[in-house]
PDB file of C-alpha atoms and ligand atoms in Angstrom:
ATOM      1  CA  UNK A  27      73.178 -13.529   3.535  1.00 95.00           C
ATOM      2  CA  UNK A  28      72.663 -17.130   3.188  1.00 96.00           C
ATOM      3  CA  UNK A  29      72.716 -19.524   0.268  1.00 98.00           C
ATOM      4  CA  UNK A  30      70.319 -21.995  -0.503  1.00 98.00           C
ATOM      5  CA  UNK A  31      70.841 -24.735  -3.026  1.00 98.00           C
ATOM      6  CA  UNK A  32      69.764 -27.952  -4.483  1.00 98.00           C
ATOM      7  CA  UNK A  33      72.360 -30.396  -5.491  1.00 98.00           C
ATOM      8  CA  UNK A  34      72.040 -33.190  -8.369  1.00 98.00           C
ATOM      9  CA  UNK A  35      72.363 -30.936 -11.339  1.00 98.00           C
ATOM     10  CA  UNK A  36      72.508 -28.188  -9.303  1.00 98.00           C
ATOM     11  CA  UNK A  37      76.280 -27.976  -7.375  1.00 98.00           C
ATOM     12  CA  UNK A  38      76.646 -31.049  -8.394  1.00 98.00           C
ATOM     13  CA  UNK A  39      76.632 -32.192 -12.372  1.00 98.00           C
ATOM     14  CA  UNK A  40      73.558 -33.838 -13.595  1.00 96.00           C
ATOM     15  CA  UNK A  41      75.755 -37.433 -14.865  1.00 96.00           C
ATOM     16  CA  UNK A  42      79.199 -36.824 -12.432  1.00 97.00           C
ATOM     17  CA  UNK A  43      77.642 -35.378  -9.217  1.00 97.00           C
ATOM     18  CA  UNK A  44      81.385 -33.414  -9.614  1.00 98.00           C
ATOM     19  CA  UNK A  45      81.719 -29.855  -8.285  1.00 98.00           C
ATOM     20  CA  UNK A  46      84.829 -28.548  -9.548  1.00 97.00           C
ATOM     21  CA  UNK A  47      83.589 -25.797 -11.357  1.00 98.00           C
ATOM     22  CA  UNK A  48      82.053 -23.966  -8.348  1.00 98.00           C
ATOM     23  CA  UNK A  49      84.992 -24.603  -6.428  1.00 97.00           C
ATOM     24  CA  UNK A  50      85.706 -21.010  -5.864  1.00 97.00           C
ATOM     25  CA  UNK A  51      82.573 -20.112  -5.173  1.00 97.00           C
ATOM     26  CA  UNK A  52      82.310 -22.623  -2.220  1.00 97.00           C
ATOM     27  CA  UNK A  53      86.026 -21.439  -1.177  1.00 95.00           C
ATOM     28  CA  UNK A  54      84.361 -17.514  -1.143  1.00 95.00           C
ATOM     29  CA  UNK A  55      81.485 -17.840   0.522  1.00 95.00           C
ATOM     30  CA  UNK A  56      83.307 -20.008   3.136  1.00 92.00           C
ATOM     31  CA  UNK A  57      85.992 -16.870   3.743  1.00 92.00           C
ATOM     32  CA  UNK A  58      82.924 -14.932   4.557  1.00 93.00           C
ATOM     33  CA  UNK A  59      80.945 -17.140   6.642  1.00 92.00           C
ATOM     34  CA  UNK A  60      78.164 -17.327   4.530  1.00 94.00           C
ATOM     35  CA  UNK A  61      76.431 -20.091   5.213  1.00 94.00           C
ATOM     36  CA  UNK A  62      75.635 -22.867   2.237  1.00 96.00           C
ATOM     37  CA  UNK A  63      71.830 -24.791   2.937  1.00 97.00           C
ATOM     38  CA  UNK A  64      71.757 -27.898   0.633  1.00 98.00           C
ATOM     39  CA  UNK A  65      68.120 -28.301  -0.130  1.00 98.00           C
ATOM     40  CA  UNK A  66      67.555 -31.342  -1.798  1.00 98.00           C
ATOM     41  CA  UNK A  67      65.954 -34.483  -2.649  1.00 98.00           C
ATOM     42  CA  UNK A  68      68.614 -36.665  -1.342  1.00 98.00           C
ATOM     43  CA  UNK A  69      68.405 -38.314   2.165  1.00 96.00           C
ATOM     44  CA  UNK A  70      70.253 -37.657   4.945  1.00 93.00           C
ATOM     45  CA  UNK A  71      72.284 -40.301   4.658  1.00 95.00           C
ATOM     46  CA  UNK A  72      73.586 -39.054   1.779  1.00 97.00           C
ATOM     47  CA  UNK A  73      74.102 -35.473   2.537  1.00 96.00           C
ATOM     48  CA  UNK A  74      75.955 -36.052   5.719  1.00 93.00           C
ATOM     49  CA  UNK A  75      79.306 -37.386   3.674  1.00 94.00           C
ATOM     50  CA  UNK A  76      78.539 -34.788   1.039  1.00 96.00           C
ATOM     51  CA  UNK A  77      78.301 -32.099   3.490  1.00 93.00           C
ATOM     52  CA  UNK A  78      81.946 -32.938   5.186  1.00 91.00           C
ATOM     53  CA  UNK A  79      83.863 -33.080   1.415  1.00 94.00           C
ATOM     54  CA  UNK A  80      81.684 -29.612   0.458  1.00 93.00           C
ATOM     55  CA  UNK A  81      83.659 -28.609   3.815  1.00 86.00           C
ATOM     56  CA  UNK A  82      79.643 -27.527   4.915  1.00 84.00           C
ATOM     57  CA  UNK A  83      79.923 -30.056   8.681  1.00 66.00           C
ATOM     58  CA  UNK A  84      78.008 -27.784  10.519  1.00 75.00           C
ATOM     59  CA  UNK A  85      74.899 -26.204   8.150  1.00 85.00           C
ATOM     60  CA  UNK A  86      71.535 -26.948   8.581  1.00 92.00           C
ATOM     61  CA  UNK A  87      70.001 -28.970   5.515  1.00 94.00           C
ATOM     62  CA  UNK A  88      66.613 -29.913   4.028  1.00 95.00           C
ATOM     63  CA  UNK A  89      66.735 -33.338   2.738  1.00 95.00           C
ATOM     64  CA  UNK A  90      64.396 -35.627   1.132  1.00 95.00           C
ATOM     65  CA  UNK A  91      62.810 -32.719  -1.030  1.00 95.00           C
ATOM     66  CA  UNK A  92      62.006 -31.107   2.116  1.00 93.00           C
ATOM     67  CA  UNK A  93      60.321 -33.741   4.250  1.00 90.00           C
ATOM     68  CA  UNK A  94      63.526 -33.627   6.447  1.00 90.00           C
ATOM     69  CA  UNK A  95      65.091 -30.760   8.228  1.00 90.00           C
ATOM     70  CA  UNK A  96      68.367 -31.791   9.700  1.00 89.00           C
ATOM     71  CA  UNK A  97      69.660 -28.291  11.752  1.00 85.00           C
ATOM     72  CA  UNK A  98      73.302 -30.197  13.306  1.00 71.00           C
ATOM     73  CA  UNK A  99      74.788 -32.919  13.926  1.00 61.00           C
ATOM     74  CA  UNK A 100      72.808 -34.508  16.349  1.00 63.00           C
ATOM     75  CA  UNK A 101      68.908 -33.005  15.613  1.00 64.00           C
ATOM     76  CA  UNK A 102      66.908 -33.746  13.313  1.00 63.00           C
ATOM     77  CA  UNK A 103      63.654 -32.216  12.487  1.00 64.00           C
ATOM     78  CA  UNK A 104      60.341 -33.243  10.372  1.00 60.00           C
ATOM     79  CA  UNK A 105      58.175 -29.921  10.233  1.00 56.00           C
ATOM     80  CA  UNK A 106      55.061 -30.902  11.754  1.00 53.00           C
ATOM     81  CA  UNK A 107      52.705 -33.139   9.656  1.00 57.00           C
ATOM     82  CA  UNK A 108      54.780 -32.726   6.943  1.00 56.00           C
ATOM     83  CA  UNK A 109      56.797 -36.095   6.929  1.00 57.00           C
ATOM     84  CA  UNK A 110      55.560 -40.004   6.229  1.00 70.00           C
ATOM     85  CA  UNK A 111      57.343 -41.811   8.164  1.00 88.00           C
ATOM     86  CA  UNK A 112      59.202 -44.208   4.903  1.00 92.00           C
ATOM     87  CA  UNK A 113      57.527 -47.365   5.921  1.00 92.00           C
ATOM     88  CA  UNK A 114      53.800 -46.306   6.181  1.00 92.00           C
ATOM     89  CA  UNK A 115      54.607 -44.334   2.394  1.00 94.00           C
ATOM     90  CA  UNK A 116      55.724 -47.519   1.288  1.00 95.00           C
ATOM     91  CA  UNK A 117      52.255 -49.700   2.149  1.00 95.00           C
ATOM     92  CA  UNK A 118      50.403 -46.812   1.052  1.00 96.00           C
ATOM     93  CA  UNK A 119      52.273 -47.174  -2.312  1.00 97.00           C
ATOM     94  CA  UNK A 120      52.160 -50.866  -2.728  1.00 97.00           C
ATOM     95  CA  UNK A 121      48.558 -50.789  -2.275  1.00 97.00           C
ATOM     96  CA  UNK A 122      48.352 -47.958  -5.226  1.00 98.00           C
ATOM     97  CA  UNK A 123      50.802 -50.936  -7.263  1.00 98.00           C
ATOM     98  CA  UNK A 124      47.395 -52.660  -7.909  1.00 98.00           C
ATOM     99  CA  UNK A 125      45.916 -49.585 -10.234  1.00 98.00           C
ATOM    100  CA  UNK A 126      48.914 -48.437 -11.317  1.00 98.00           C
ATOM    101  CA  UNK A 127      52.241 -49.162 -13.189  1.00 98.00           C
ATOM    102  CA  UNK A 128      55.578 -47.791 -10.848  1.00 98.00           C
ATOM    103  CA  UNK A 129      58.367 -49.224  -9.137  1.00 98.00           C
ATOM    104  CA  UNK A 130      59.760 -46.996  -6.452  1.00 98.00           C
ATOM    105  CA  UNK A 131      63.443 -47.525  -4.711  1.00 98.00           C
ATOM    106  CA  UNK A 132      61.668 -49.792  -2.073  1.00 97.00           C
ATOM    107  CA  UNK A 133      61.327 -51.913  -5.235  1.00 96.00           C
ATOM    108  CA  UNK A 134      65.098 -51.724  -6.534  1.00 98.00           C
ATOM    109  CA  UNK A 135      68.327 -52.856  -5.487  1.00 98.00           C
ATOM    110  CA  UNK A 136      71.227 -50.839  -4.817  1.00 98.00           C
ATOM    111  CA  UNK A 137      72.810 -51.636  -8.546  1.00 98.00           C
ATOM    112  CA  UNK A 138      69.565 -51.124 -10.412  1.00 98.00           C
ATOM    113  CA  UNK A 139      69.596 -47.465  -8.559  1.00 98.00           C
ATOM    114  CA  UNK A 140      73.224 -47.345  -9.592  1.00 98.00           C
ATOM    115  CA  UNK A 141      72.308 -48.430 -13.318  1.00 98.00           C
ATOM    116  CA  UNK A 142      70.121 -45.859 -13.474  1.00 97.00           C
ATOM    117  CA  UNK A 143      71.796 -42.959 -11.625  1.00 97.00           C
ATOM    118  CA  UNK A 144      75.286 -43.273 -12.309  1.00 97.00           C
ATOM    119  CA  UNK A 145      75.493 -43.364  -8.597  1.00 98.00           C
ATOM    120  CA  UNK A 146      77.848 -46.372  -7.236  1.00 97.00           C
ATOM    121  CA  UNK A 147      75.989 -49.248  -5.763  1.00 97.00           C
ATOM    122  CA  UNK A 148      77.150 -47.553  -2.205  1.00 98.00           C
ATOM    123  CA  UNK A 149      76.247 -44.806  -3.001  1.00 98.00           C
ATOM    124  CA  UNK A 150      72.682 -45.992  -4.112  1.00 98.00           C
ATOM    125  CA  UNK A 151      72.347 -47.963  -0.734  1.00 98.00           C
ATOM    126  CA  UNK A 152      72.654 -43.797   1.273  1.00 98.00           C
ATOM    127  CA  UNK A 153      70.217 -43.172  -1.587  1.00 98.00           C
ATOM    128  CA  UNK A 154      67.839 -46.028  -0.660  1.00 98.00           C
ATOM    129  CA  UNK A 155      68.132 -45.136   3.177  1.00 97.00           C
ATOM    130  CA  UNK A 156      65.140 -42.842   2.731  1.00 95.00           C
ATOM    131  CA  UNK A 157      62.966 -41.283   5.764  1.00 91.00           C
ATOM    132  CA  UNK A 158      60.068 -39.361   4.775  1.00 92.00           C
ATOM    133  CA  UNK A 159      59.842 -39.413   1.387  1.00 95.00           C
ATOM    134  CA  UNK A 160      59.774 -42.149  -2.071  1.00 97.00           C
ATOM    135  CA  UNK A 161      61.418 -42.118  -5.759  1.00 98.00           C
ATOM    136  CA  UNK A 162      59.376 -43.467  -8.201  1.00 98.00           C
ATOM    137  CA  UNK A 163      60.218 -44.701 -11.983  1.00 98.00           C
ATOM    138  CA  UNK A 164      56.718 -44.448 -13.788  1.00 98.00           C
ATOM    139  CA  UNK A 165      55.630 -47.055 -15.691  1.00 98.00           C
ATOM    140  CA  UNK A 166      52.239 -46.464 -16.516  1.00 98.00           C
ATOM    141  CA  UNK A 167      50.763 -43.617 -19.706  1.00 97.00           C
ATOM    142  CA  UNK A 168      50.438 -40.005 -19.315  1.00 94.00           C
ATOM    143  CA  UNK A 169      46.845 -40.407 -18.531  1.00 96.00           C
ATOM    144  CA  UNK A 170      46.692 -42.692 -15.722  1.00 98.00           C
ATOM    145  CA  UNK A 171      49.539 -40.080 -13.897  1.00 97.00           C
ATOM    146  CA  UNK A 172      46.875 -37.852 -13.248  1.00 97.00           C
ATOM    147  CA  UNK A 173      44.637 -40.145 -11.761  1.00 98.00           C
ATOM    148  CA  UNK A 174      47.697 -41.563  -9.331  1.00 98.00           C
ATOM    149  CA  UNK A 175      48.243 -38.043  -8.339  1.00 98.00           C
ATOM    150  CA  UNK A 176      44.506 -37.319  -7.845  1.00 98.00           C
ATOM    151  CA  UNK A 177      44.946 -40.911  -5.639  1.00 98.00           C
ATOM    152  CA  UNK A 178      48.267 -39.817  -3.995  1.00 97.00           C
ATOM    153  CA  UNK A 179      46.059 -36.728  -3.142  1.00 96.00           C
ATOM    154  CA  UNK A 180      43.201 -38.804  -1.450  1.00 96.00           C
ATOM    155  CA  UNK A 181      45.803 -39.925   0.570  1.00 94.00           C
ATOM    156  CA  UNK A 182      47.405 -36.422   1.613  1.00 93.00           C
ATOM    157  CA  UNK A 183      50.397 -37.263  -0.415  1.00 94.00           C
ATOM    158  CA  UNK A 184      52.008 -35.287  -3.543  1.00 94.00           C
ATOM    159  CA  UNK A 185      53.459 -35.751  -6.400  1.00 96.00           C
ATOM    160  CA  UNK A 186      56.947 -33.933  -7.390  1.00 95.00           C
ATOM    161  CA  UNK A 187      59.644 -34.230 -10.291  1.00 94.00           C
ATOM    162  CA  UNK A 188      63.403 -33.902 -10.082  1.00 93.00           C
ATOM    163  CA  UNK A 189      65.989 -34.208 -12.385  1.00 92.00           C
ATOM    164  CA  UNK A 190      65.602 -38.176 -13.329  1.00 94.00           C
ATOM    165  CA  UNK A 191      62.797 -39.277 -10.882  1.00 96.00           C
ATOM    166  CA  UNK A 192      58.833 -38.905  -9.501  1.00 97.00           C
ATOM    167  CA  UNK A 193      59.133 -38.146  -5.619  1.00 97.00           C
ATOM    168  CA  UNK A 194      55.971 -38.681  -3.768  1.00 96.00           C
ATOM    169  CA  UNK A 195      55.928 -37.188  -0.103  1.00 93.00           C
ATOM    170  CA  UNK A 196      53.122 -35.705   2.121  1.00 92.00           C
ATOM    171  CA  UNK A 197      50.947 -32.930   0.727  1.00 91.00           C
ATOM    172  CA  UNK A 198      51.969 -29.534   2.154  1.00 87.00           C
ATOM    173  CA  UNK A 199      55.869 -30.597   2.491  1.00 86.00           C
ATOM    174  CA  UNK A 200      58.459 -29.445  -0.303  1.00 93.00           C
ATOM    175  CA  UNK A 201      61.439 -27.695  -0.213  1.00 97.00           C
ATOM    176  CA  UNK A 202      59.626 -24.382   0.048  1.00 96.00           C
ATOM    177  CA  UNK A 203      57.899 -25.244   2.954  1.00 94.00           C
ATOM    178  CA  UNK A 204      60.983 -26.487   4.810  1.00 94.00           C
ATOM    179  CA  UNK A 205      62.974 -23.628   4.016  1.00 96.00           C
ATOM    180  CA  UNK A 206      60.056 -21.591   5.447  1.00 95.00           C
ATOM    181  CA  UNK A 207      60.244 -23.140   8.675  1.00 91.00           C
ATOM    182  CA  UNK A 208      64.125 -23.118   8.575  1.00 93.00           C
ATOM    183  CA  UNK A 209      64.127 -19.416   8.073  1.00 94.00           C
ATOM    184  CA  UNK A 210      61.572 -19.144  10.985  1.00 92.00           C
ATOM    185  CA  UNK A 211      63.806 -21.266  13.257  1.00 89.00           C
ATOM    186  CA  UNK A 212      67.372 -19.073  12.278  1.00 89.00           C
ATOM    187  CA  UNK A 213      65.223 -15.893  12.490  1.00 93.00           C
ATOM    188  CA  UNK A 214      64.303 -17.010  16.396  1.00 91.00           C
ATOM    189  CA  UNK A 215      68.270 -17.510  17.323  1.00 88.00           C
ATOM    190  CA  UNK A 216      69.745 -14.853  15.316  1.00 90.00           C
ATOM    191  CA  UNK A 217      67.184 -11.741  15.741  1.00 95.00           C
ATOM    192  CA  UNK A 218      66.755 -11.090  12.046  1.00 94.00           C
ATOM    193  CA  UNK A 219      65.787 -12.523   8.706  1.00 94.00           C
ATOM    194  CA  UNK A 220      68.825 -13.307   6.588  1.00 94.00           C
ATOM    195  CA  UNK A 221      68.397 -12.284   2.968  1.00 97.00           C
ATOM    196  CA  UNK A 222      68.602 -15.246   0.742  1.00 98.00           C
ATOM    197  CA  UNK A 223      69.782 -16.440  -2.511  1.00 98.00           C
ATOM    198  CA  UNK A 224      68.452 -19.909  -3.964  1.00 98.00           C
ATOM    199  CA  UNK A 225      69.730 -22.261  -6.641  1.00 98.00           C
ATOM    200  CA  UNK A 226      67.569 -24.947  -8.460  1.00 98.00           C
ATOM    201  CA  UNK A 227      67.186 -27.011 -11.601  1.00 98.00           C
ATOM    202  CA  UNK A 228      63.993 -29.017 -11.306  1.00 96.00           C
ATOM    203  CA  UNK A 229      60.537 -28.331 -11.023  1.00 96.00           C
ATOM    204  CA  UNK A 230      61.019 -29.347  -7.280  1.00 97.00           C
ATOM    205  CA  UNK A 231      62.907 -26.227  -6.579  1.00 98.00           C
ATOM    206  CA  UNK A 232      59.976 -23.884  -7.927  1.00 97.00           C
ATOM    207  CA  UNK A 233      58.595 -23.618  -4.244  1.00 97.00           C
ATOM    208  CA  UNK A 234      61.859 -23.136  -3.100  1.00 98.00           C
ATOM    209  CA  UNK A 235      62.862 -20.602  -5.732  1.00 98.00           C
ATOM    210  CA  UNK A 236      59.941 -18.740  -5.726  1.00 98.00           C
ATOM    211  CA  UNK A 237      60.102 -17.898  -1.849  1.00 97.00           C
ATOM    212  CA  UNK A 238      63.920 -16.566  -1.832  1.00 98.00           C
ATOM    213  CA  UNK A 239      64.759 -13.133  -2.410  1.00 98.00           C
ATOM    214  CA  UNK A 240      66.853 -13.808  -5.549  1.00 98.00           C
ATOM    215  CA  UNK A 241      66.315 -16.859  -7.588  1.00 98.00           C
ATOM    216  CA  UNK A 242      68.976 -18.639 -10.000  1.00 98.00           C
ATOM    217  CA  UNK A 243      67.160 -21.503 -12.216  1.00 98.00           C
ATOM    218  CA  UNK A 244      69.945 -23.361 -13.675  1.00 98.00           C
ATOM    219  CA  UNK A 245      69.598 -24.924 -17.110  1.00 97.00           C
ATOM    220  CA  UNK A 246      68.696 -28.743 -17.107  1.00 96.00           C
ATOM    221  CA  UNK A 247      67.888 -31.598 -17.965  1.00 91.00           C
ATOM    222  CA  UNK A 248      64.268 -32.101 -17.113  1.00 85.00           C
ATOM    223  CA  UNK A 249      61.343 -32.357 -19.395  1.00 83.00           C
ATOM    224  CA  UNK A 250      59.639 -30.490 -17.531  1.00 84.00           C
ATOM    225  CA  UNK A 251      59.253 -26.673 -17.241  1.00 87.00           C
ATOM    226  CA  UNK A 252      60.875 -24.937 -14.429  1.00 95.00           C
ATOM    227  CA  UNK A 253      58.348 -22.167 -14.018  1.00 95.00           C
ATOM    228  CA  UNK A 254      58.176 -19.738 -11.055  1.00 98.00           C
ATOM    229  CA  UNK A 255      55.453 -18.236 -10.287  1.00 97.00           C
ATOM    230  CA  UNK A 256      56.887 -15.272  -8.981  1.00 98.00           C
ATOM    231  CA  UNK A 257      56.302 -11.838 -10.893  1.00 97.00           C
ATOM    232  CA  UNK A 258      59.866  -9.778  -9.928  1.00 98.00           C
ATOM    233  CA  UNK A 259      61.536 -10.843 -13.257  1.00 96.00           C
ATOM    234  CA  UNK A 260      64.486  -8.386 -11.950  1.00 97.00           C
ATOM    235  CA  UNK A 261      65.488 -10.906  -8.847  1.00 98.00           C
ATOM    236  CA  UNK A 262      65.116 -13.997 -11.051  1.00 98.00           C
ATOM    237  CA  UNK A 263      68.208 -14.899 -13.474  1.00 98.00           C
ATOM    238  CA  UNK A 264      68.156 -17.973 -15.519  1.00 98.00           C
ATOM    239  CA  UNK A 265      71.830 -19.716 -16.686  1.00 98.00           C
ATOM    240  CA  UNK A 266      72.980 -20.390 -19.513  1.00 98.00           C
ATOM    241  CA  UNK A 267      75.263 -23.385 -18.775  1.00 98.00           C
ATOM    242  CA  UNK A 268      74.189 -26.704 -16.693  1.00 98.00           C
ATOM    243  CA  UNK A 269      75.223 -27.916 -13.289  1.00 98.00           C
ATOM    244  CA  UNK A 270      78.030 -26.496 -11.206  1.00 98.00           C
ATOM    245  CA  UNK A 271      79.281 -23.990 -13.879  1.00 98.00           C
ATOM    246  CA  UNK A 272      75.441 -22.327 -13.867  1.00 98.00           C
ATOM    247  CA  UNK A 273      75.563 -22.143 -10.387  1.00 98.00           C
ATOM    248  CA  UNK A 274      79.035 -19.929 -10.159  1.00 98.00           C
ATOM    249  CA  UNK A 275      77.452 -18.275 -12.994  1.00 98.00           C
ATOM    250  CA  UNK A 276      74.329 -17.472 -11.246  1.00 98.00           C
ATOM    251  CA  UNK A 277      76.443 -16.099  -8.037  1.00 98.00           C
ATOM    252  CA  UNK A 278      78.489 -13.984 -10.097  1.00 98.00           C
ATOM    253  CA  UNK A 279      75.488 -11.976 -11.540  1.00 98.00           C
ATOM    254  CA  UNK A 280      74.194 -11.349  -8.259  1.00 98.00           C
ATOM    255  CA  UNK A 281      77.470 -10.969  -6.170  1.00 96.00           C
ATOM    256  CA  UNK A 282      80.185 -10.391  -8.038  1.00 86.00           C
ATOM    257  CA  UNK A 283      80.268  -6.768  -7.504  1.00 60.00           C
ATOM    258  CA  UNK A 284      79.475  -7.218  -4.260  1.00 57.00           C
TER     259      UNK A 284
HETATM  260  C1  2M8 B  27      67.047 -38.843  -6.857  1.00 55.49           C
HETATM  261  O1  2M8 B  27      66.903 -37.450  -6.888  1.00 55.49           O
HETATM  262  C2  2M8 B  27      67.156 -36.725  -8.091  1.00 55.49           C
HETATM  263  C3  2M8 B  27      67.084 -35.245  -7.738  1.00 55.49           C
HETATM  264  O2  2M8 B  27      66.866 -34.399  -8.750  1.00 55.49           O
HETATM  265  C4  2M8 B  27      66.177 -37.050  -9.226  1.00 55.49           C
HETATM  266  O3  2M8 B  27      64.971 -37.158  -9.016  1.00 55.49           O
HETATM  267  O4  2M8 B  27      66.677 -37.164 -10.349  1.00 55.49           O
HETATM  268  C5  2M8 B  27      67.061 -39.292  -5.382  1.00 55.49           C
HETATM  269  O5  2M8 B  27      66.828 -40.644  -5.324  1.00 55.49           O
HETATM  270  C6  2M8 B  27      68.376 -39.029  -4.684  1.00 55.49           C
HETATM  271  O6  2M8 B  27      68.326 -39.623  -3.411  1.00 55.49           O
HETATM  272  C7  2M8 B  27      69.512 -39.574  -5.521  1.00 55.49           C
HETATM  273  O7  2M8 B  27      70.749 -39.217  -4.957  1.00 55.49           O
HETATM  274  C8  2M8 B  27      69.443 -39.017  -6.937  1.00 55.49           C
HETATM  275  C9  2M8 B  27      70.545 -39.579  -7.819  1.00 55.49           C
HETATM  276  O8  2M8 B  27      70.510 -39.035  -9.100  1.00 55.49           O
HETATM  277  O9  2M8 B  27      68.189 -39.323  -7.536  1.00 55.49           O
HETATM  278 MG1   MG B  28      68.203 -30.876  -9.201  1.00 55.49          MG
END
């Protein structure tokens, strides 16, 4: 078995990034050895101290919504043609700044991320330390989003929404993708495919979501729908309470009598 989960309004609550209330969970699965994969849209930067007080140090993670696969402490990998490197995104993104109305964290400094995250400022800077991948604040009408993503497409990037932000990151990488790979990679060392159990909130999970073998969609915040496209309704539950409480409540329907 192996868990896979995102984290801002996920295991962590959508305005506290606390975790309290799946504290047992993450005591439990760490009794049985069960490893935890963060899958999220935060960098590496800020997984890494997130990772040591979730007691995780050692787990493989997908970071940056899946444009970076960290597997320890001292490897990091970007599945093939699937990461930008930050600084290229970022030209490619100022020149799009001429058609279109954005600001992305490039743009911002550490307290504006903080104002608008409920991060700390030091906590914005990991936030800001991105690798592969941009957050963007939209500016512009409903309209003239479709023509930036049909632009961002042109340029073999995509467009995808988490809890507060736009993330824009190369076409064909997501956090389904990267757990693919990761999968692949485990699968290699250990001889067989672990069965898996994903967590999400945002319409960034979906690809994620819809490629484990039993999905938990935790109620949030977004405006936008979190739809799988998956058809086996049986090994999909949806919460009914938010952040870290959904998530315990999602394991206990499909382990507690395990
Ligand atoms: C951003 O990610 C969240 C994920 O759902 C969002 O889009 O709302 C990222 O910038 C991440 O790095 C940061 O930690 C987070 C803070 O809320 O926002
Ligand atoms: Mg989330």
């Amino acid at each position: 078995l192996l868990i896979v989960t995102d984290l801002d309004g996920s295991l962590l609550d959508h305005h506290t990034y606390q975790w309290d209330a799946a504290a047992d969970w993450l005591a439990r699965l760490q009794q049985h050895q069960v490893p935890l994969v963060i899958c999220s849209s935060k960098t590496v930067a800020e997984i890494l101290p997130l990772q040591k007080k979730l007691g995780l140090t050692r787990s493989p993670f997908i970071a940056e919504n899946g444009a970076v696969v960290r597997l320890n402490d001292d490897h990091i990998e970007r599945i093939p043609d699937a990461g930008r490197d930050y600084y290229s995104l970022c030209a490619t993104l100022i020149a799009l700044q001429r058609s279109f109305r954005f600001n992305g964290f490039s743009d911002f400094t550490d307290r504006e991320v903080s104002e608008m995250t409920g991060l700390t400022p030091a906590e914005s800077a990991l936030a800001r330390q991105r690798d592969a991948s941009e957050v963007i604040v939209w500016r512009d009408s409903e309209e003239k989003l479709e023509q930036f993503r049909a632009a961002l497409d042109a340029e073999g990037l995509a467009l995808t929404q988490g809890g507060r932000f736009w993330h824009v990151m190369a076409k064909g990488s997501g956090k389904g993708a990267a757990l693919a790979w990761l999968l692949n990679y485990m699968q290699k060392l250990e001889g067989q495919r672990r069965q898996t159990i994903g967590l999400g909130d945002g319409p960034n999970d979906v690809p994620m979501l819809d490629s484990v073998d039993f999905a938990v969609v935790i109620k949030g915040y977004s405006k936008f729908p979190v739809t799988l496209t998956r058809q086996d309704h049986d090994n999909v539950y949806h919460t009914a309470h938010y952040g870290p409480q959904g998530w315990s409540e999602g394991l206990d329907y499909f382990l507690a009598q395990s």
